[in-house]
Amino acid sequence: MTSLRLGNLEIATPVVLAPMAGVTNAAFRRLCAEQGAGLYVCEMITSRGLVEGDQHTKDMLVFDELETVRSVQLYGTDPVYVGKATEILCAEYGVAHVDLNFGCPVPKVTRKGGGGVLPWKRNLLGEILRHAVKAAEPFGVPVTMKTRKGIDEERLTFLDAGRIAAESGVAAIALHGRTVSQAYSGVADWDAIAELKTAVPEIPVLGNGDIWEAADALRMMDQTGVDGVVIGRGCLGRPWLFRDLASAFAGETVETLPNLGEVAAMMRRHAELLCEHMGEERGCKEIRKHVAWYLKGFGAGGDTRRDLGLVKTLADLDELLDRLDPNEPFPASELGAPRGRQGAPRHKVVMPEGWLDDTDGIGCAIPEDTVSGG
Ligand SMILES: Cc1cc2nc3c(=O)[nH]c(=O)nc-3n(C[C@H](O)[C@H](O)[C@H](O)COP(=O)(O)O)c2cc1C
């Protein structure tokens, strides 16, 4: 059995649920954790929002009672805010792991020099990492970072980021094998992940991108030598992927192929957890966006899908799920198939004016928005 060590934290299975804005809330993390061991990261929180006590940010920092390892991803461009936010997470929220986001490709974020374009400013990156590590140190909390290959193929940053991470006391670095300009399109470059693993032997390297099945995770570990894997879109509508991953890392080859009745039960459990955490109205609204992912490839009728996409109460949900044929087998076409957003590459990555002129960045952090998520 392989485990993953992040500073003081030992994860029984080297599997991490990727932070996904609007998805990895307390209910979804609990649902996935019920399936298998691993580390389940909260959706992205804005440092400034947390420091300034923004209510929406605070509302996102909700944990399930069974969530013993609280793991949060922070976004920030200002070392002081990131340091303060890290301290708040450790001191007030009992967080056991802080991940820093240096991969977000969304224009709203890159326009401010944040997310995936920040590592271009090598010194600013180091400064942010050191502030976070220093703030977390008294609490024994490991800080990790997640990044992309670079802004585009001509402006790669991941190898420098790995070196800076290791020098700054970061406990691990996760690499999504795409550039910012690729967004979610194309195929993740596992060779870059292998290159980073070789270049940064001092700290664990985690690989991310295009793990759709447990077998892909084993293949990534084998091909790249990484210490663990980060699971993104592959678990959308398929939380049992974590069960398969736990089995695969325990040396068994279990491939869960739930029939439609079992998928409906999973959807019901997901909705129930959402309603427990958010109340019935908001919980039912949230489950709507997962309907297409759960039913992908199944023959469920258009009317039922449409009604599920408008569901308002758990009683309605039960009635609609009862309409599905519980014996319909899992669609083989979905095995290994990409899911979730893919979109097109971005021709132009939006950045602050003159961002590429130098790679320093100290003192040039542009205040991020206070509002988290997105
Ligand atoms: C809906 C959605 C929201 C995401 N939000 C975040 C985020 O807040 N922070 C982050 O680091 N990555 C975010 N990502 C990227 C994923 O964490 C992951 O790096 C990416 O999807 C590649 O992995 P995959 O090919 O396994 O999906 C998001 C991805 C999706 C699909």
PDB file of N, CA and C in Angstrom, residues 292-300 305 328-334 339:
ATOM      1  N   ALA A 292     -26.484  16.082 -15.314  1.00  0.00           N
ATOM      2  CA  ALA A 292     -25.965  15.660 -16.624  1.00  0.00           C
ATOM      3  C   ALA A 292     -24.719  14.793 -16.453  1.00  0.00           C
ATOM      4  N   TRP A 293     -23.901  15.089 -15.436  1.00  0.00           N
ATOM      5  CA  TRP A 293     -22.699  14.278 -15.220  1.00  0.00           C
ATOM      6  C   TRP A 293     -23.079  12.866 -14.749  1.00  0.00           C
ATOM      7  N   TYR A 294     -24.040  12.778 -13.818  1.00  0.00           N
ATOM      8  CA  TYR A 294     -24.440  11.444 -13.331  1.00  0.00           C
ATOM      9  C   TYR A 294     -25.076  10.612 -14.441  1.00  0.00           C
ATOM     10  N   LEU A 295     -25.836  11.280 -15.303  1.00  0.00           N
ATOM     11  CA  LEU A 295     -26.600  10.510 -16.306  1.00  0.00           C
ATOM     12  C   LEU A 295     -25.860  10.360 -17.634  1.00  0.00           C
ATOM     13  N   LYS A 296     -24.645  10.892 -17.715  1.00  0.00           N
ATOM     14  CA  LYS A 296     -23.911  10.877 -18.987  1.00  0.00           C
ATOM     15  C   LYS A 296     -23.806   9.440 -19.537  1.00  0.00           C
ATOM     16  N   GLY A 297     -24.240   9.272 -20.760  1.00  0.00           N
ATOM     17  CA  GLY A 297     -24.141   7.973 -21.430  1.00  0.00           C
ATOM     18  C   GLY A 297     -25.323   7.057 -21.171  1.00  0.00           C
ATOM     19  N   PHE A 298     -26.121   7.326 -20.129  1.00  0.00           N
ATOM     20  CA  PHE A 298     -27.309   6.506 -19.856  1.00  0.00           C
ATOM     21  C   PHE A 298     -28.441   6.951 -20.790  1.00  0.00           C
ATOM     22  N   GLY A 299     -29.391   6.032 -21.009  1.00  0.00           N
ATOM     23  CA  GLY A 299     -30.486   6.336 -21.937  1.00  0.00           C
ATOM     24  C   GLY A 299     -31.644   7.079 -21.289  1.00  0.00           C
ATOM     25  N   ALA A 300     -31.486   7.593 -20.073  1.00  0.00           N
ATOM     26  CA  ALA A 300     -32.599   8.251 -19.374  1.00  0.00           C
ATOM     27  C   ALA A 300     -33.262   9.297 -20.272  1.00  0.00           C
ATOM     28  N   ARG A 305     -34.642  14.034 -17.572  1.00  0.00           N
ATOM     29  CA  ARG A 305     -33.422  14.844 -17.410  1.00  0.00           C
ATOM     30  C   ARG A 305     -33.793  16.314 -17.196  1.00  0.00           C
ATOM     31  N   GLU A 328     -30.779  -0.500 -15.892  1.00  0.00           N
ATOM     32  CA  GLU A 328     -29.979  -0.124 -17.066  1.00  0.00           C
ATOM     33  C   GLU A 328     -28.490  -0.203 -16.700  1.00  0.00           C
ATOM     34  N   PRO A 329     -27.713  -0.964 -17.478  1.00  0.00           N
ATOM     35  CA  PRO A 329     -26.298  -1.137 -17.110  1.00  0.00           C
ATOM     36  C   PRO A 329     -25.478   0.115 -17.341  1.00  0.00           C
ATOM     37  N   PHE A 330     -24.346   0.189 -16.672  1.00  0.00           N
ATOM     38  CA  PHE A 330     -23.463   1.344 -16.850  1.00  0.00           C
ATOM     39  C   PHE A 330     -22.990   1.396 -18.304  1.00  0.00           C
ATOM     40  N   PRO A 331     -23.049   2.562 -18.941  1.00  0.00           N
ATOM     41  CA  PRO A 331     -22.664   2.649 -20.355  1.00  0.00           C
ATOM     42  C   PRO A 331     -21.153   2.470 -20.548  1.00  0.00           C
ATOM     43  N   ALA A 332     -20.772   1.407 -21.216  1.00  0.00           N
ATOM     44  CA  ALA A 332     -19.347   1.101 -21.420  1.00  0.00           C
ATOM     45  C   ALA A 332     -18.637   2.243 -22.139  1.00  0.00           C
ATOM     46  N   SER A 333     -19.398   2.991 -22.964  1.00  0.00           N
ATOM     47  CA  SER A 333     -18.795   4.089 -23.734  1.00  0.00           C
ATOM     48  C   SER A 333     -18.211   5.169 -22.815  1.00  0.00           C
ATOM     49  N   GLU A 334     -18.675   5.205 -21.567  1.00  0.00           N
ATOM     50  CA  GLU A 334     -18.200   6.252 -20.651  1.00  0.00           C
ATOM     51  C   GLU A 334     -16.868   5.903 -19.988  1.00  0.00           C
ATOM     52  N   ARG A 339     -14.856  13.948 -19.302  1.00  0.00           N
ATOM     53  CA  ARG A 339     -16.122  14.549 -18.864  1.00  0.00           C
ATOM     54  C   ARG A 339     -15.842  15.928 -18.275  1.00  0.00           C
TER      55      ARG A 339
END
